[in-house]
PDB file of C-alpha atoms in Angstrom:
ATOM      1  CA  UNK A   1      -5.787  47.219   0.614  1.00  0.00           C
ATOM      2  CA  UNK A   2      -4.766  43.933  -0.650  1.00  0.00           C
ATOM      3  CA  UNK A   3      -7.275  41.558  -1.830  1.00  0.00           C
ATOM      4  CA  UNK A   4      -6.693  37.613  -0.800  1.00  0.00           C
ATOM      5  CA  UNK A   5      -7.582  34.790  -2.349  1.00  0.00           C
ATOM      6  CA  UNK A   6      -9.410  31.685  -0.976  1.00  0.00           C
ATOM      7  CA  UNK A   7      -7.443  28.553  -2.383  1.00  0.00           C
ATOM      8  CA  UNK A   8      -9.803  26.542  -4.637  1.00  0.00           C
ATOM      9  CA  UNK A   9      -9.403  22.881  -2.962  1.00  0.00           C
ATOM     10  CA  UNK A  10     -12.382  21.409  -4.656  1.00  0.00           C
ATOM     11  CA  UNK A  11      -9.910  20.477  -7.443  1.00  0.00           C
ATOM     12  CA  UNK A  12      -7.896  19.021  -5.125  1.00  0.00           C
ATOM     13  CA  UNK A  13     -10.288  17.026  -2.850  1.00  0.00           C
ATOM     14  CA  UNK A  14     -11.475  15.518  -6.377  1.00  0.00           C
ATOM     15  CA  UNK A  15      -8.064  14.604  -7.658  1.00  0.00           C
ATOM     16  CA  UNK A  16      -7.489  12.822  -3.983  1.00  0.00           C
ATOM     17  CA  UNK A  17     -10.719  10.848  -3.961  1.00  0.00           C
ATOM     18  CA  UNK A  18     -10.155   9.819  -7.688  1.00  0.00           C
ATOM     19  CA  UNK A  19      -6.660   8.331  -6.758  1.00  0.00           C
ATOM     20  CA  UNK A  20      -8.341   6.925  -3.637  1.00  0.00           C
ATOM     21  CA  UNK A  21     -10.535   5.319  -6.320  1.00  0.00           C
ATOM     22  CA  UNK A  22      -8.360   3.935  -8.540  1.00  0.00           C
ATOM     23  CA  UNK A  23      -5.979   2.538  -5.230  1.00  0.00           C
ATOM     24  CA  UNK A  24      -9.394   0.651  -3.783  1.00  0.00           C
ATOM     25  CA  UNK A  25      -9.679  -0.651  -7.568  1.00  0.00           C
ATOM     26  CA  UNK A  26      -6.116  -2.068  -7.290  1.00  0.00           C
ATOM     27  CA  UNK A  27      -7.008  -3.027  -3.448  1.00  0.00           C
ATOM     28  CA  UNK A  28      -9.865  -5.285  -4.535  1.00  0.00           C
ATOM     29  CA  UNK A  29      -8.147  -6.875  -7.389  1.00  0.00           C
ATOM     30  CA  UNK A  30      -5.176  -7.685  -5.462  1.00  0.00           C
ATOM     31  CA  UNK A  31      -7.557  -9.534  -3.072  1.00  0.00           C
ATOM     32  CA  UNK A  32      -9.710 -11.372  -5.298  1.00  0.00           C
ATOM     33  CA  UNK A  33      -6.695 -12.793  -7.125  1.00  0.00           C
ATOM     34  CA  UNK A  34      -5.644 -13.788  -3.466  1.00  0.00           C
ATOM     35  CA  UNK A  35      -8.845 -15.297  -2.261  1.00  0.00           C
ATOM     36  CA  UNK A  36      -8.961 -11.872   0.490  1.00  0.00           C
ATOM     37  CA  UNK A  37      -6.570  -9.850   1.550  1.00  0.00           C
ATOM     38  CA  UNK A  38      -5.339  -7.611   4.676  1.00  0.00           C
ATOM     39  CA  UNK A  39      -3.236  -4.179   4.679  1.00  0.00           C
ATOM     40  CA  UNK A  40      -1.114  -2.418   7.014  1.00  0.00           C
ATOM     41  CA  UNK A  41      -0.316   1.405   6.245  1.00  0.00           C
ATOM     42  CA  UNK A  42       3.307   2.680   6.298  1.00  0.00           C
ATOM     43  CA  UNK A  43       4.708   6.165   6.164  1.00  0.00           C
ATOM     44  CA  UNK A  44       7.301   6.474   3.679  1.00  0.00           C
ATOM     45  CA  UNK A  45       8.425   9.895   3.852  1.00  0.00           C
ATOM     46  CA  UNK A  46       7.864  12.236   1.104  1.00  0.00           C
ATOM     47  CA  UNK A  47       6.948   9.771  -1.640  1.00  0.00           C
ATOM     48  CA  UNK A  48       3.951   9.574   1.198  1.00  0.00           C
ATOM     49  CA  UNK A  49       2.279   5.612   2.010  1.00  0.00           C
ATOM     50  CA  UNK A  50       3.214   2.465   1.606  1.00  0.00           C
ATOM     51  CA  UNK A  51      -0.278   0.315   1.346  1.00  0.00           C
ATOM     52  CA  UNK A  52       1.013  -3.375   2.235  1.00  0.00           C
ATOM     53  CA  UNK A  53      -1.067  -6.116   0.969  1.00  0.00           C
ATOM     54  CA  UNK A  54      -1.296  -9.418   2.300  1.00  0.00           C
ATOM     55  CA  UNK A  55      -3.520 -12.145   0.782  1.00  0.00           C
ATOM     56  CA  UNK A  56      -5.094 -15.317   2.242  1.00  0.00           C
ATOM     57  CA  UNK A  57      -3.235 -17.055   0.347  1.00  0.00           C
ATOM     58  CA  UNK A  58       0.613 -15.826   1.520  1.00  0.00           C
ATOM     59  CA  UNK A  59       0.693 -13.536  -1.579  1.00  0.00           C
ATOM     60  CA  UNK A  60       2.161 -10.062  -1.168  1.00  0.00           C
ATOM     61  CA  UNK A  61       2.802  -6.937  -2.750  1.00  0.00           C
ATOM     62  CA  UNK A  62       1.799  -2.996  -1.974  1.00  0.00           C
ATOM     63  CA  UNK A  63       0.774   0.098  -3.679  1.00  0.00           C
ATOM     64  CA  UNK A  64       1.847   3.831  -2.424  1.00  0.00           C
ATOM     65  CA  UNK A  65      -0.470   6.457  -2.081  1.00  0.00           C
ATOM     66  CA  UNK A  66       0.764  10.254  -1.958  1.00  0.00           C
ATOM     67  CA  UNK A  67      -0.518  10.738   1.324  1.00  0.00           C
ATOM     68  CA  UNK A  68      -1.471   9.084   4.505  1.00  0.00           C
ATOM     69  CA  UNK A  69      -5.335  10.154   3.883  1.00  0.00           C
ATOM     70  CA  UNK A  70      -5.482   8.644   0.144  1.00  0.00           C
ATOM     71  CA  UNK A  71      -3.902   5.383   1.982  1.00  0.00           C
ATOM     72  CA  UNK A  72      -6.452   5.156   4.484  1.00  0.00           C
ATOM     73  CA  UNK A  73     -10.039   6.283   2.053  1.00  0.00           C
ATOM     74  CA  UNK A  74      -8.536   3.218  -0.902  1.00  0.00           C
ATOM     75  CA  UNK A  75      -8.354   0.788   2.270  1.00  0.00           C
ATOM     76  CA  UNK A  76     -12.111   2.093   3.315  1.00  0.00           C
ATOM     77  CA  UNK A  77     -13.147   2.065  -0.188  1.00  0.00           C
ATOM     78  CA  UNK A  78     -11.693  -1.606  -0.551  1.00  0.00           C
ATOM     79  CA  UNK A  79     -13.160  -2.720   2.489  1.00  0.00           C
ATOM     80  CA  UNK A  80      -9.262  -3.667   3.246  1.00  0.00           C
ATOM     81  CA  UNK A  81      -8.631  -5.160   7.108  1.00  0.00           C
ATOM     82  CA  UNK A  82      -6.032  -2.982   8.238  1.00  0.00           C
ATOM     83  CA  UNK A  83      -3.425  -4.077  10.757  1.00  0.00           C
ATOM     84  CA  UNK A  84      -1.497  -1.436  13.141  1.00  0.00           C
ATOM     85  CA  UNK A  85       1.478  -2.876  12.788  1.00  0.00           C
ATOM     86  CA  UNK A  86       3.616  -5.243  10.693  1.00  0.00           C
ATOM     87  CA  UNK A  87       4.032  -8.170  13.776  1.00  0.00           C
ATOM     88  CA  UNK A  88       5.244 -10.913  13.789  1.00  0.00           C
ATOM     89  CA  UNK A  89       1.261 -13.185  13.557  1.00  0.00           C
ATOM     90  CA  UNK A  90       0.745 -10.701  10.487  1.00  0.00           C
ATOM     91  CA  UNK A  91       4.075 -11.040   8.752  1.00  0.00           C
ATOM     92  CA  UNK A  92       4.214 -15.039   9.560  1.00  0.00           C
ATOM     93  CA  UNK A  93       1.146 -14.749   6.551  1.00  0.00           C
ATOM     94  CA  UNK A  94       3.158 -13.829   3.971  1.00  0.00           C
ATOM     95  CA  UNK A  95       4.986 -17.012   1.806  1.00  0.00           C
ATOM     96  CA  UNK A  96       7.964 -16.604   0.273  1.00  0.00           C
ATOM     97  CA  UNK A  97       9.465 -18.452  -2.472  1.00  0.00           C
ATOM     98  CA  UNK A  98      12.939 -19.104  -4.064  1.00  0.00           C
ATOM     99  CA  UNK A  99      12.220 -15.655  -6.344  1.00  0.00           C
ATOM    100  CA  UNK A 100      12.151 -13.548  -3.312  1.00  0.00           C
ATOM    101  CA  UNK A 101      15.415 -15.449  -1.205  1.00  0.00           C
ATOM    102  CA  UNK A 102      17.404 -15.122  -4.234  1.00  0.00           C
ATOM    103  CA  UNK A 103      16.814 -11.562  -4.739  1.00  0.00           C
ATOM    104  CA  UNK A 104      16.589 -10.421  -1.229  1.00  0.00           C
ATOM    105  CA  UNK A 105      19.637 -12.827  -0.137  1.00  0.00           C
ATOM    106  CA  UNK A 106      20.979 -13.614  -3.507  1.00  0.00           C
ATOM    107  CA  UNK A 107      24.909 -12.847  -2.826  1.00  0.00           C
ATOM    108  CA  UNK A 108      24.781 -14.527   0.505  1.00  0.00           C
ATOM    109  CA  UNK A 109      22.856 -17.543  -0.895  1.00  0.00           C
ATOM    110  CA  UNK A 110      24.885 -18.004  -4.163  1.00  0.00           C
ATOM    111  CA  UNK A 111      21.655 -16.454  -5.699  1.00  0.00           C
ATOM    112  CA  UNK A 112      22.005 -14.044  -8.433  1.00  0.00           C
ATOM    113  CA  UNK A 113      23.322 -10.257  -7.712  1.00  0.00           C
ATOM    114  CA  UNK A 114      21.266  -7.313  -7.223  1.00  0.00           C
ATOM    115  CA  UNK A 115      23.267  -5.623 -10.002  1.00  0.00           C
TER     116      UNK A 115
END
């Protein structure tokens, strides 16, 4: 008779909080350099979740976490707000400046090209 394994996912449950962890870590800096900040979780597919940041101040950015369930422990961890959706009263926070026009609409605006 065959003998079965049990899969050791100790190893794994550690390496998942750690990069919970070290997400939270980038969480709360983001916010204090932003005087606060609030999140909205995205699924990205395989590369797994898009953690969108959104600071008091209009500043933006976001971090990806392998999975959905790393996502959502960093925003616990960070004490992050986290919206359901991107709407329109969240995304009317974020300020954008010539940087971002230029590079998101450079060709149409005479901006530089996304070579």
């Amino acid at each position: 008779m065959a003998e079965t394994k049990q899969a050791d996912t100790k190893g794994a449950d550690k390496g998942a909080e750690r990069k919970a962890a070290r997400l939270a870590k980038e969480i709360k800096a983001f916010s204090g350099k932003h005087g606060g900040a609030e999140g909205q979780l995205a699924h990205i597919g395989q590369a797994g979740t898009r953690i969108v940041l959104v600071g008091t101040d209009g500043g933006w950015g976001d971090l990806v976490a392998p999975t959905y369930a790393i996502a959502e422990a960093a925003a616990e961890k960070a004490g992050l707000t986290l919206h359901e959706e991107f709407d329109g009263e969240f995304a009317a926070k974020v300020v954008t400046g010539p940087y971002e026009w230029t590079r998101m609409a450079g060709i149409q605006l005479g901006g530089p090209a996304n070579a």
